[in-house]
XYZ file of C-alpha atoms in Angstrom:
599
model
C -0.145 0.250 -0.219
C 1.113 3.483 -0.869
C 0.901 6.789 0.585
C 0.163 9.523 -2.332
C -0.323 13.087 -2.031
C -2.509 14.616 -4.720
C -2.766 17.952 -5.753
C -5.697 19.582 -7.958
C -5.775 22.956 -9.439
C -8.177 25.321 -9.689
C -9.661 24.306 -12.843
C -9.541 20.959 -11.881
C -12.238 21.914 -9.017
C -14.030 24.421 -10.819
C -17.576 23.655 -10.782
C -19.528 21.152 -8.897
C -18.798 18.538 -11.592
C -15.671 18.873 -11.659
C -15.392 18.608 -7.583
C -17.452 15.129 -8.622
C -15.169 13.798 -10.914
C -12.175 14.768 -8.690
C -13.970 12.280 -6.121
C -14.251 9.681 -8.342
C -10.572 9.899 -9.360
C -9.391 10.126 -5.636
C -12.300 7.158 -4.748
C -10.527 5.200 -7.308
C -7.149 5.575 -6.111
C -8.254 4.631 -2.711
C -10.008 1.063 -3.540
C -6.193 0.417 -5.414
C -5.160 -0.202 -1.924
C -3.711 3.150 -1.234
C -3.779 6.078 1.579
C -4.464 9.317 -0.116
C -4.361 12.915 0.994
C -5.755 15.720 -1.214
C -4.154 19.089 -1.646
C -6.799 21.713 -3.385
C -6.998 25.068 -4.544
C -9.981 27.736 -4.403
C -12.204 26.742 -7.336
C -11.692 28.147 -10.677
C -11.314 32.263 -10.400
C -12.351 32.266 -6.706
C -9.153 33.872 -5.912
C -9.163 36.476 -8.175
C -12.634 37.568 -7.443
C -11.544 38.091 -3.784
C -8.628 39.938 -4.794
C -11.267 42.210 -6.582
C -13.535 42.605 -3.825
C -10.788 43.808 -1.739
C -9.397 46.285 -4.337
C -12.775 47.860 -4.296
C -13.036 48.175 -0.786
C -8.980 49.649 -0.616
C -6.137 50.351 -2.993
C -3.617 49.005 -0.645
C -5.580 46.351 1.535
C -3.819 45.357 4.585
C -1.621 42.438 3.782
C -2.778 40.454 7.242
C -6.600 40.873 5.934
C -5.738 39.756 2.418
C -4.202 36.461 4.087
C -7.994 35.924 6.324
C -9.630 36.845 3.109
C -7.920 34.568 0.476
C -7.840 31.605 2.812
C -11.427 31.452 2.596
C -11.465 29.973 -0.891
C -9.459 27.102 -0.409
C -12.043 26.292 2.509
C -15.402 26.181 0.190
C -13.340 23.499 -1.921
C -12.221 21.337 0.781
C -15.738 21.076 2.391
C -17.215 20.320 -0.918
C -14.635 17.763 -1.973
C -15.154 16.066 1.382
C -18.846 16.326 1.079
C -18.370 14.763 -2.419
C -16.240 11.692 -1.071
C -18.544 11.092 2.001
C -21.381 10.643 -0.849
C -20.072 8.018 -2.929
C -19.023 5.907 0.366
C -15.269 7.486 0.957
C -14.544 8.303 4.575
C -13.248 12.023 4.212
C -12.410 14.719 6.485
C -11.379 18.257 5.477
C -8.912 20.356 7.093
C -7.336 24.263 6.717
C -3.624 24.527 6.860
C -3.733 25.343 10.453
C -5.840 22.503 11.317
C -3.228 20.115 9.554
C -0.218 21.686 11.358
C 1.747 23.577 8.516
C 3.633 26.195 10.381
C 5.048 28.858 8.676
C 6.896 32.221 9.148
C 4.869 35.530 10.169
C 5.237 37.045 6.759
C 1.610 37.147 5.292
C 0.874 36.989 1.817
C 4.298 35.607 1.234
C 5.314 33.159 4.044
C 7.224 29.942 3.663
C 7.163 26.598 5.240
C 8.896 26.050 8.691
C 7.612 22.730 9.294
C 4.337 20.364 9.341
C 3.222 18.871 12.465
C 1.639 15.461 10.856
C 0.377 13.656 14.117
C -3.592 14.669 13.736
C -3.026 14.114 9.709
C -1.639 10.619 10.454
C -4.122 9.800 12.664
C -7.192 10.603 10.394
C -5.251 8.504 7.761
C -4.869 5.465 10.007
C -8.708 5.906 10.354
C -9.271 5.201 6.586
C -10.069 8.531 5.418
C -9.039 10.621 2.991
C -7.445 14.043 3.872
C -8.684 16.998 2.140
C -6.036 19.473 2.836
C -6.571 23.343 2.249
C -3.758 24.307 0.033
C -1.615 28.001 -0.324
C -2.317 28.394 3.389
C -0.678 27.749 7.264
C -0.405 29.229 10.489
C 2.553 31.429 11.653
C 4.938 30.222 14.442
C 3.949 33.103 16.646
C 1.701 33.013 19.754
C -0.813 34.996 17.918
C -1.313 31.829 15.595
C -2.113 34.213 12.325
C -3.457 32.541 9.118
C -1.073 33.104 6.782
C -0.549 32.157 2.771
C 1.878 31.225 0.500
C 1.454 33.401 -2.635
C 0.817 32.559 -6.024
C 1.101 28.629 -6.685
C 1.515 27.790 -2.656
C -0.851 24.697 -3.385
C 1.778 22.852 -5.334
C 4.315 24.348 -2.256
C 1.973 22.730 0.064
C 1.085 19.197 -1.485
C 4.991 18.629 -2.214
C 6.001 19.899 1.239
C 3.317 17.442 3.029
C 4.519 14.688 0.967
C 7.988 15.532 2.148
C 6.760 15.618 5.671
C 4.774 12.336 5.469
C 7.277 10.750 3.726
C 5.092 9.569 0.489
C 5.693 7.633 -1.722
C 5.111 9.773 -4.418
C 3.139 13.632 -4.976
C 0.810 13.529 -8.040
C -0.063 17.200 -9.440
C -3.027 17.325 -11.794
C -3.498 20.385 -14.012
C -5.397 21.341 -17.070
C -2.305 19.958 -19.357
C -1.461 16.387 -19.668
C 1.900 16.922 -18.156
C 4.812 19.089 -19.002
C 5.285 19.952 -22.332
C 8.270 21.132 -24.390
C 6.950 24.319 -24.199
C 3.544 26.727 -23.768
C 0.830 24.745 -25.789
C -1.336 28.252 -25.740
C 1.368 29.331 -28.156
C 2.709 26.136 -29.745
C -0.104 23.914 -30.313
C 2.145 21.128 -31.336
C 4.087 21.341 -28.227
C 5.317 17.579 -27.220
C 4.579 15.743 -23.916
C 7.772 14.924 -22.019
C 7.863 11.220 -20.083
C 10.126 12.674 -17.525
C 12.205 15.557 -16.759
C 15.044 16.520 -14.157
C 14.711 18.642 -10.942
C 17.269 20.700 -12.490
C 15.503 20.910 -15.598
C 12.003 21.871 -14.041
C 13.631 24.668 -11.929
C 14.908 26.295 -14.860
C 11.894 26.009 -16.729
C 9.443 26.764 -13.844
C 11.002 30.072 -13.444
C 11.246 31.145 -17.162
C 7.598 30.962 -17.554
C 6.457 27.331 -18.137
C 4.183 27.812 -14.746
C 3.042 24.153 -14.717
C 4.666 23.819 -11.675
C 5.642 26.211 -8.932
C 9.590 26.697 -8.370
C 8.971 26.611 -4.788
C 7.436 23.278 -4.977
C 10.183 21.681 -7.157
C 12.986 23.271 -5.021
C 11.342 21.227 -2.320
C 11.315 17.887 -4.524
C 14.688 18.234 -4.908
C 15.858 18.813 -1.485
C 13.986 16.017 -0.045
C 13.935 13.650 -2.882
C 10.069 13.125 -3.366
C 8.950 11.637 -6.637
C 6.606 14.019 -8.532
C 4.209 13.412 -11.301
C 2.265 15.769 -13.339
C -0.806 14.651 -14.898
C -4.003 15.624 -16.540
C -6.978 15.870 -14.519
C -8.943 15.368 -17.446
C -7.478 12.073 -18.708
C -5.590 8.812 -17.475
C -2.406 9.148 -19.251
C 0.735 8.525 -17.384
C 2.025 12.246 -17.039
C 5.556 13.273 -16.691
C 7.644 12.222 -14.077
C 10.159 15.157 -12.433
C 13.498 13.426 -11.070
C 16.107 14.221 -8.881
C 19.000 12.892 -7.395
C 19.579 10.672 -4.432
C 19.701 13.248 -1.510
C 21.126 13.112 1.721
C 18.542 12.531 4.718
C 17.695 16.215 6.045
C 16.009 17.470 9.007
C 12.440 18.682 8.066
C 12.514 21.588 10.145
C 13.011 25.161 8.666
C 11.987 23.303 5.658
C 11.475 26.344 3.346
C 14.347 27.961 4.827
C 17.099 25.664 4.623
C 20.298 27.066 3.078
C 19.471 28.437 -0.405
C 23.055 27.683 -1.474
C 24.223 23.949 -1.035
C 27.779 24.008 -3.256
C 30.412 26.452 -3.924
C 32.015 24.831 -7.285
C 35.389 26.343 -8.948
C 37.314 25.315 -12.328
C 40.904 26.356 -12.430
C 41.190 25.244 -16.106
C 39.164 28.256 -17.550
C 40.013 30.979 -20.100
C 38.205 33.578 -21.404
C 37.859 35.060 -25.219
C 35.856 37.713 -25.862
C 34.837 39.728 -29.287
C 34.867 43.699 -29.017
C 32.799 45.671 -30.708
C 30.718 42.745 -32.796
C 28.033 44.668 -34.949
C 24.694 44.641 -33.536
C 22.699 42.760 -36.281
C 20.707 39.166 -36.561
C 23.233 36.331 -37.455
C 26.760 37.226 -35.585
C 25.943 35.173 -32.923
C 25.291 32.240 -34.949
C 27.909 32.547 -37.462
C 30.412 32.647 -34.497
C 29.388 29.745 -32.620
C 28.388 27.867 -35.640
C 31.822 27.873 -36.807
C 32.908 27.098 -32.982
C 30.850 23.874 -33.069
C 32.322 22.897 -36.858
C 35.661 22.841 -35.068
C 34.449 20.944 -31.952
C 35.509 23.324 -29.424
C 33.522 22.893 -26.522
C 32.355 26.242 -24.930
C 31.179 26.653 -21.367
C 29.757 30.204 -20.518
C 28.545 32.552 -22.923
C 27.721 35.973 -22.476
C 26.537 38.990 -24.893
C 26.585 42.361 -23.548
C 24.068 44.911 -23.973
C 24.752 47.167 -27.098
C 26.868 50.489 -27.044
C 25.600 52.351 -30.292
C 25.605 49.843 -33.025
C 27.852 47.736 -31.473
C 28.237 45.131 -28.179
C 30.730 42.319 -26.876
C 30.104 38.699 -26.811
C 32.526 36.569 -24.940
C 32.676 32.853 -23.866
C 34.691 30.385 -21.982
C 37.121 27.530 -22.798
C 38.772 24.831 -20.979
C 42.129 25.868 -21.134
C 43.777 22.775 -23.256
C 41.629 24.001 -26.337
C 42.150 27.593 -25.616
C 44.547 28.035 -28.667
C 41.902 26.159 -30.826
C 39.158 28.451 -29.898
C 41.407 31.503 -30.097
C 42.263 30.451 -33.728
C 38.487 30.144 -34.706
C 37.560 33.318 -33.350
C 40.420 35.402 -35.023
C 39.563 33.387 -38.171
C 35.904 34.372 -38.184
C 36.151 37.821 -36.844
C 37.391 39.688 -40.239
C 33.758 38.215 -41.395
C 31.861 39.807 -38.830
C 33.182 43.236 -39.326
C 30.876 45.893 -41.418
C 34.314 47.384 -42.736
C 37.658 45.616 -43.474
C 40.509 46.779 -41.094
C 38.274 48.530 -38.838
C 38.731 47.939 -34.991
C 35.135 45.876 -35.187
C 35.461 42.306 -33.871
C 38.864 42.848 -31.941
C 39.596 39.466 -30.318
C 40.886 39.593 -26.943
C 42.075 36.368 -24.666
C 42.510 35.915 -21.231
C 44.141 32.827 -20.082
C 44.891 33.265 -15.882
C 41.197 33.247 -15.128
C 39.063 30.402 -12.790
C 35.432 30.213 -12.875
C 33.968 29.975 -9.325
C 30.108 29.346 -8.726
C 27.614 29.445 -6.032
C 24.593 26.538 -6.592
C 21.513 25.578 -4.809
C 17.779 24.962 -5.679
C 16.776 27.720 -3.006
C 18.239 30.401 -4.641
C 15.325 30.963 -7.152
C 13.290 34.234 -5.490
C 15.735 35.066 -2.882
C 16.965 38.140 -4.004
C 20.037 38.270 -1.807
C 21.484 35.649 -2.499
C 23.543 36.790 -5.790
C 24.393 40.079 -3.802
C 25.701 38.019 -0.693
C 28.138 36.335 -3.153
C 29.695 39.679 -4.589
C 29.976 40.829 -0.986
C 31.886 38.302 -0.008
C 34.138 38.254 -3.048
C 34.596 42.180 -2.706
C 35.069 41.758 1.190
C 37.780 39.120 -0.184
C 39.592 41.814 -2.520
C 38.371 39.415 -5.526
C 37.394 41.291 -8.593
C 34.637 39.894 -11.075
C 35.585 39.849 -14.839
C 32.294 38.171 -16.111
C 29.227 37.242 -14.379
C 26.526 34.574 -15.834
C 23.362 33.631 -14.055
C 20.564 30.856 -13.830
C 17.781 30.394 -11.711
C 19.969 27.909 -9.639
C 23.563 29.018 -10.087
C 25.745 32.325 -9.816
C 28.936 31.647 -12.204
C 31.823 34.665 -11.670
C 34.923 34.770 -13.557
C 37.909 35.797 -11.573
C 41.957 35.754 -11.973
C 43.076 32.431 -11.218
C 45.243 33.747 -8.087
C 42.189 35.213 -6.841
C 40.354 31.542 -6.680
C 41.887 30.069 -3.675
C 40.636 32.927 -1.582
C 37.351 33.087 -3.198
C 36.383 29.700 -2.643
C 37.346 30.146 0.945
C 35.551 33.124 1.766
C 32.466 31.738 -0.389
C 32.375 28.621 1.485
C 32.537 30.378 5.079
C 29.960 32.898 4.146
C 27.437 30.010 2.644
C 28.631 27.924 5.411
C 29.242 24.668 3.160
C 31.932 23.010 2.060
C 33.393 23.125 -1.547
C 31.529 20.409 -3.942
C 31.477 19.531 -7.523
C 28.283 20.324 -9.189
C 25.240 18.410 -8.421
C 23.442 18.401 -11.688
C 20.929 15.458 -12.310
C 23.174 13.040 -14.564
C 21.479 13.072 -18.238
C 20.733 9.469 -19.803
C 22.125 8.747 -23.064
C 18.909 9.415 -24.258
C 18.626 12.705 -22.866
C 18.020 15.131 -25.453
C 20.249 17.919 -25.596
C 16.881 20.405 -25.451
C 14.213 19.397 -23.236
C 12.002 22.624 -23.326
C 11.556 25.906 -24.675
C 10.236 28.793 -22.283
C 9.413 32.176 -23.105
C 9.031 35.062 -20.203
C 7.348 38.157 -21.372
C 7.310 40.000 -17.824
C 10.721 41.234 -17.729
C 12.336 44.605 -18.062
C 16.112 45.303 -18.378
C 18.185 48.038 -16.905
C 21.168 48.924 -17.864
C 23.926 51.118 -15.688
C 26.506 52.690 -17.596
C 30.179 53.457 -16.738
C 30.275 51.594 -13.321
C 33.748 51.193 -11.662
C 35.235 48.357 -12.477
C 36.437 47.583 -9.137
C 36.013 45.011 -6.470
C 32.425 45.972 -4.327
C 30.689 47.729 -6.706
C 28.287 44.377 -8.199
C 27.848 44.010 -3.904
C 26.700 47.988 -3.954
C 24.715 47.312 -6.606
C 23.021 44.148 -6.136
C 23.042 44.476 -2.291
C 20.797 47.392 -2.498
C 18.140 46.084 -5.139
C 17.765 42.705 -2.168
C 17.177 45.375 0.180
C 14.269 46.222 -1.547
C 13.303 42.453 -2.107
C 13.879 43.187 -6.114
C 14.967 40.060 -7.644
C 17.383 39.555 -10.588
C 17.589 37.331 -13.359
C 19.963 37.638 -15.950
C 23.065 39.578 -15.118
C 25.780 40.912 -17.987
C 28.981 42.696 -17.081
C 30.337 44.265 -20.302
C 33.747 42.727 -21.556
C 34.499 46.601 -22.885
C 36.367 48.710 -20.407
C 36.850 52.505 -20.631
C 39.008 54.897 -18.660
C 37.104 57.651 -17.785
C 39.074 60.314 -15.099
C 41.511 57.802 -14.497
C 38.974 54.993 -13.534
C 38.356 51.937 -15.620
C 34.677 51.466 -16.283
C 32.394 48.735 -17.380
C 28.636 48.575 -18.038
C 26.641 46.375 -16.109
C 22.844 45.199 -17.557
C 20.395 43.072 -16.066
C 16.649 41.629 -16.147
C 13.801 42.200 -13.183
C 10.518 41.683 -12.965
C 8.709 44.270 -14.949
C 6.693 45.216 -11.948
C 9.626 45.953 -9.856
C 11.478 47.777 -13.032
C 10.832 51.606 -12.198
C 11.340 51.018 -8.494
C 14.901 49.475 -9.152
C 15.580 52.422 -11.690
C 14.583 55.032 -9.359
C 16.614 53.681 -6.327
C 19.896 53.246 -8.813
C 19.614 56.653 -9.798
C 19.388 57.885 -6.540
C 22.785 56.646 -5.385
C 24.797 56.867 -8.945
C 26.440 59.959 -8.124
C 27.449 58.811 -4.216
C 28.552 55.472 -5.952
C 30.213 56.915 -9.122
C 28.082 55.290 -12.149
C 26.552 56.959 -14.742
C 22.899 56.818 -16.499
C 20.600 53.936 -15.319
C 18.288 53.181 -18.543
C 15.373 50.943 -18.388
C 13.703 49.250 -21.224
C 10.711 47.550 -20.825
C 10.121 46.176 -24.452
C 12.212 42.942 -24.221
C 11.198 38.907 -23.939
C 13.538 36.453 -22.704
C 13.568 32.993 -24.566
C 15.419 30.304 -23.171
C 16.297 26.326 -23.914
C 16.832 23.689 -21.247
C 18.498 20.571 -21.318
C 20.781 18.820 -18.845
C 21.682 16.596 -22.642
C 23.464 19.847 -23.960
C 26.410 19.268 -21.458
C 29.651 18.651 -23.743
C 27.519 19.065 -27.084
C 29.250 22.270 -29.192
C 26.633 22.876 -31.568
C 23.824 23.769 -29.386
C 24.101 27.357 -28.820
C 24.674 27.625 -32.741
C 21.834 26.135 -33.345
C 19.155 28.396 -31.572
C 21.153 31.416 -32.506
C 20.648 30.413 -36.184
C 17.194 30.071 -35.560
C 16.787 33.256 -34.614
C 18.943 34.962 -37.263
C 17.213 33.207 -40.207
C 14.311 34.919 -38.847
C 15.904 38.189 -38.703
C 15.292 38.317 -34.876
C 18.230 40.582 -33.356
C 19.745 39.003 -29.950
C 20.386 41.500 -27.370
C 21.639 39.746 -24.295
C 22.947 36.345 -24.125
C 23.423 34.329 -20.831
C 24.006 31.125 -19.970
C 24.285 28.108 -17.606
C 25.197 24.367 -17.963
C 22.165 23.207 -18.902
C 20.321 26.550 -20.083
C 20.833 29.375 -22.739
C 18.768 32.318 -22.402
C 18.456 35.232 -24.944
C 16.943 38.685 -24.748
C 15.119 39.628 -27.998
C 12.631 42.696 -28.516
C 8.928 42.334 -27.027
C 7.767 42.202 -30.279
C 9.143 39.228 -31.433
C 9.088 37.019 -28.419
C 6.495 34.438 -29.310
C 8.001 33.987 -32.827
C 11.559 33.649 -31.488
C 9.866 30.889 -28.900
C 8.089 29.433 -31.886
C 11.158 29.349 -34.340
C 13.789 27.705 -31.707
C 11.002 25.103 -31.081
C 10.896 24.113 -34.305
C 14.914 24.178 -34.892
C 15.052 21.420 -32.153
C 12.338 19.225 -33.627
C 10.543 19.466 -30.483
C 6.946 19.229 -31.969
C 4.676 16.197 -31.558
C 2.087 15.081 -34.349
C -1.133 16.052 -31.747
C -2.122 19.157 -31.119
C -2.867 19.907 -27.603
C -5.949 22.130 -26.480
C -5.685 23.575 -22.942
C -9.182 23.286 -21.261
C -11.071 27.025 -20.421
């Protein structure tokens, strides 16, 4: 007999008929000899309706009262589903987050789970009952015992956290699509169903707009080794399994406040090749990286900074043993990238005395202080950052090789961990190079001109944003260095959620004179398209293929950032959907069946 946690979203319980259908599915699972805990969301658009009511009363409703209001949505669902189960002869009991023992931090509207007191829950399971739990909510760890909510997507988080606390055999997430698809079926109806995906890949996709699973839920699944499957509420298809490597047993206290960083990694065999003043037009990155892949040069990090005038910079890192080959390829292709022969465009610059240091961890998502803490730590150790590349679960910095040991020691001390190799889920031989394509249309880009190139500037910049709870996604430091008033300066660009962009621009402009940087430029008209796949490791042609798909469709790349399993490009907002579609096609991810997402 298995213990299974099932979660049903708002569309799955959006009407009486759908609630009754869910009851039948739960009953069938119990009849097969399993114990079941069910986590549900509010019916349909109930939460949106409650938010609208609150906004009609107040333009800035009190956060405590918002939690009190929004938590009622799930209470309606749990009572109705329990009644539906009882009506077909299955003993069931409904419980709020507080009743089930989900204890959170005292942070209204965005609380994180600290621990779950499972005694009452297990008592009801042992009586043969299905326990129907209100997702998205808990109770604070204070004497006031306040009702708290976990934020949007919180029901996913509740379900996986319960599965971890109960030691469930697995957790099933039921949604309005048949599993995890290679991209958003609303934009590409031919999106293909995956049979499985690793937690690392899902974390990248979850935060890049895939919206099938909340990143916090995937984080818990990875940290506690919870087997997770995403299935359709409307069919009996097997769905998609989200797999994670075996993990060391960890305490179920501070469940969501566990260390955000669980690894400090380094590679002292890194060298950097930069092409400065590359013409800013479609096809340049494609020509460069297609030639690199033809010469079997395996590239690690790739960054393309923001344009300056009609040019920008592209830099990439390679392992030191193949530096000569990489340098030769760059030098050979550079003349073909220039608009004018014998100009200073596409100048090749090589630095071979470098090392890559990285922090990694599933808990980094949505915690704006993590990257800032890394930069502060390096600054205090006197380590200057030459290059930054970010992903949802990793921040990598290129530093001088002579600073590597000092950087690693400082980071290990700051994050209270020992240096470790990357703990990426190992791809199987059958793993596709690209698992999925994601589009984020809700980002804006900020560019800070003429930032002094000295230790501590990135720490001050991103530390300031962290103080205001502004999360940063892509971070690019330009390779072009200019000396102004005797000070070497570089531009830094980064992306944030569009809703945070104006506030971020305002805060950074206020301190510009004090910290010595120039204009802070905001661009809201961008989109970020990304490919994700653990199978791309060691396959040099993947980046070139992505860039070619964009170039052939006259889509200009404005920024590039990469990690081991992700390549992200910033393009114009009006080209975002087209970029997603052509990349999805280029990697042959489309299936023969078209998915229609239920209303």
